[in-house]
Amino acid sequence: LNAMNQSPNPWHVSFSYARALQNSVLKTWQGRPENVEAAKQALLARAKANSLAQLGKYTGDGESDDAKKGMFVKGYT
């Protein structure tokens, strides 16, 4: 998404952010009350990264190792 939005497009380019937003947040939270604040911070970081990508300005600077991991799962349907 970031690469597609680094140059002008004749239409708005986006995608569903649900899984991208949820993945690192759920891994951070783990269903534990003591992790709620850290999960909130993870959500804010993902939302900012996705916003920057939509503008073509995402760099990946400051991303956690977990956030850098791909979410591809072979054979997942």
PDB file of C-alpha atoms in Angstrom:
ATOM      1  CA  LEU A   1       0.000   0.000   0.000  1.00  0.00           C
ATOM      2  CA  ASN A   2       2.793   2.388   0.879  1.00  0.00           C
ATOM      3  CA  ALA A   3       4.563   1.815  -2.457  1.00  0.00           C
ATOM      4  CA  MET A   4       1.330   2.220  -4.430  1.00  0.00           C
ATOM      5  CA  ASN A   5       0.609   5.562  -2.782  1.00  0.00           C
ATOM      6  CA  GLN A   6       4.050   7.099  -3.294  1.00  0.00           C
ATOM      7  CA  SER A   7       2.997   8.384  -6.700  1.00  0.00           C
ATOM      8  CA  PRO A   8      -0.282   9.899  -7.890  1.00  0.00           C
ATOM      9  CA  ASN A   9      -3.115   7.507  -8.686  1.00  0.00           C
ATOM     10  CA  PRO A  10      -6.250   8.232 -10.710  1.00  0.00           C
ATOM     11  CA  TRP A  11      -8.266   6.644  -7.865  1.00  0.00           C
ATOM     12  CA  HIS A  12      -8.067   6.180  -4.094  1.00  0.00           C
ATOM     13  CA  VAL A  13      -6.003   3.099  -3.231  1.00  0.00           C
ATOM     14  CA  SER A  14      -6.641   1.373   0.108  1.00  0.00           C
ATOM     15  CA  PHE A  15      -7.466  -1.986   1.667  1.00  0.00           C
ATOM     16  CA  SER A  16      -9.068  -3.450   4.772  1.00  0.00           C
ATOM     17  CA  TYR A  17      -6.805  -2.793   7.733  1.00  0.00           C
ATOM     18  CA  ALA A  18      -8.623  -5.087  10.181  1.00  0.00           C
ATOM     19  CA  ARG A  19      -6.104  -7.923  10.293  1.00  0.00           C
ATOM     20  CA  ALA A  20      -3.113  -5.599  10.094  1.00  0.00           C
ATOM     21  CA  LEU A  21      -4.434  -3.612  13.050  1.00  0.00           C
ATOM     22  CA  GLN A  22      -5.461  -6.609  15.143  1.00  0.00           C
ATOM     23  CA  ASN A  23      -2.514  -8.971  14.758  1.00  0.00           C
ATOM     24  CA  SER A  24       0.155  -7.263  16.877  1.00  0.00           C
ATOM     25  CA  VAL A  25      -2.480  -5.881  19.276  1.00  0.00           C
ATOM     26  CA  LEU A  26      -3.865  -9.338  20.065  1.00  0.00           C
ATOM     27  CA  LYS A  27      -0.373 -10.779  20.434  1.00  0.00           C
ATOM     28  CA  THR A  28       0.470  -7.982  22.867  1.00  0.00           C
ATOM     29  CA  TRP A  29      -2.745  -8.274  24.877  1.00  0.00           C
ATOM     30  CA  GLN A  30      -2.878 -12.108  25.169  1.00  0.00           C
ATOM     31  CA  GLY A  31      -6.178 -11.760  27.042  1.00  0.00           C
ATOM     32  CA  ARG A  32      -4.418 -10.486  30.158  1.00  0.00           C
ATOM     33  CA  PRO A  33      -5.650  -7.393  32.017  1.00  0.00           C
ATOM     34  CA  GLU A  34      -2.089  -6.326  32.796  1.00  0.00           C
ATOM     35  CA  ASN A  35      -1.355  -6.072  29.052  1.00  0.00           C
ATOM     36  CA  VAL A  36      -4.262  -3.753  28.179  1.00  0.00           C
ATOM     37  CA  GLU A  37      -2.224  -0.537  28.221  1.00  0.00           C
ATOM     38  CA  ALA A  38       0.544  -2.052  26.095  1.00  0.00           C
ATOM     39  CA  ALA A  39      -2.100  -3.351  23.648  1.00  0.00           C
ATOM     40  CA  LYS A  40      -3.600   0.143  23.403  1.00  0.00           C
ATOM     41  CA  GLN A  41      -0.176   1.531  22.546  1.00  0.00           C
ATOM     42  CA  ALA A  42       0.306  -1.221  19.947  1.00  0.00           C
ATOM     43  CA  LEU A  43      -3.057  -0.301  18.378  1.00  0.00           C
ATOM     44  CA  LEU A  44      -2.105   3.375  18.180  1.00  0.00           C
ATOM     45  CA  ALA A  45       1.237   2.485  16.589  1.00  0.00           C
ATOM     46  CA  ARG A  46      -0.434   0.242  13.979  1.00  0.00           C
ATOM     47  CA  ALA A  47      -3.083   2.852  13.187  1.00  0.00           C
ATOM     48  CA  LYS A  48      -0.389   5.488  12.657  1.00  0.00           C
ATOM     49  CA  ALA A  49       1.665   3.152  10.450  1.00  0.00           C
ATOM     50  CA  ASN A  50      -1.388   2.292   8.348  1.00  0.00           C
ATOM     51  CA  SER A  51      -2.292   5.950   8.027  1.00  0.00           C
ATOM     52  CA  LEU A  52       1.221   6.794   6.832  1.00  0.00           C
ATOM     53  CA  ALA A  53       1.151   3.895   4.355  1.00  0.00           C
ATOM     54  CA  GLN A  54      -2.102   5.161   2.882  1.00  0.00           C
ATOM     55  CA  LEU A  55      -0.380   8.523   2.333  1.00  0.00           C
ATOM     56  CA  GLY A  56       2.713   6.838   0.849  1.00  0.00           C
ATOM     57  CA  LYS A  57       4.850   8.085   3.756  1.00  0.00           C
ATOM     58  CA  TYR A  58       5.441   4.892   5.772  1.00  0.00           C
ATOM     59  CA  THR A  59       9.117   4.154   6.514  1.00  0.00           C
ATOM     60  CA  GLY A  60       8.976   1.347   9.098  1.00  0.00           C
ATOM     61  CA  ASP A  61      11.173   3.319  11.486  1.00  0.00           C
ATOM     62  CA  GLY A  62      10.522   2.394  15.105  1.00  0.00           C
ATOM     63  CA  GLU A  63       8.513  -0.738  14.306  1.00  0.00           C
ATOM     64  CA  SER A  64       8.684  -3.602  16.778  1.00  0.00           C
ATOM     65  CA  ASP A  65      10.128  -6.923  15.645  1.00  0.00           C
ATOM     66  CA  ASP A  66       6.678  -8.470  15.981  1.00  0.00           C
ATOM     67  CA  ALA A  67       5.115  -5.816  13.750  1.00  0.00           C
ATOM     68  CA  LYS A  68       7.750  -6.463  11.080  1.00  0.00           C
ATOM     69  CA  LYS A  69       6.830 -10.148  10.792  1.00  0.00           C
ATOM     70  CA  GLY A  70       4.615 -11.116   7.894  1.00  0.00           C
ATOM     71  CA  MET A  71       1.169 -12.544   8.499  1.00  0.00           C
ATOM     72  CA  PHE A  72       1.148 -14.910   5.508  1.00  0.00           C
ATOM     73  CA  VAL A  73       0.049 -18.430   6.380  1.00  0.00           C
ATOM     74  CA  LYS A  74       0.485 -20.985   3.606  1.00  0.00           C
ATOM     75  CA  GLY A  75      -2.746 -22.864   2.907  1.00  0.00           C
ATOM     76  CA  TYR A  76      -4.867 -20.482   5.012  1.00  0.00           C
ATOM     77  CA  THR A  77      -8.349 -20.028   3.583  1.00  0.00           C
TER      78      THR A  77
END
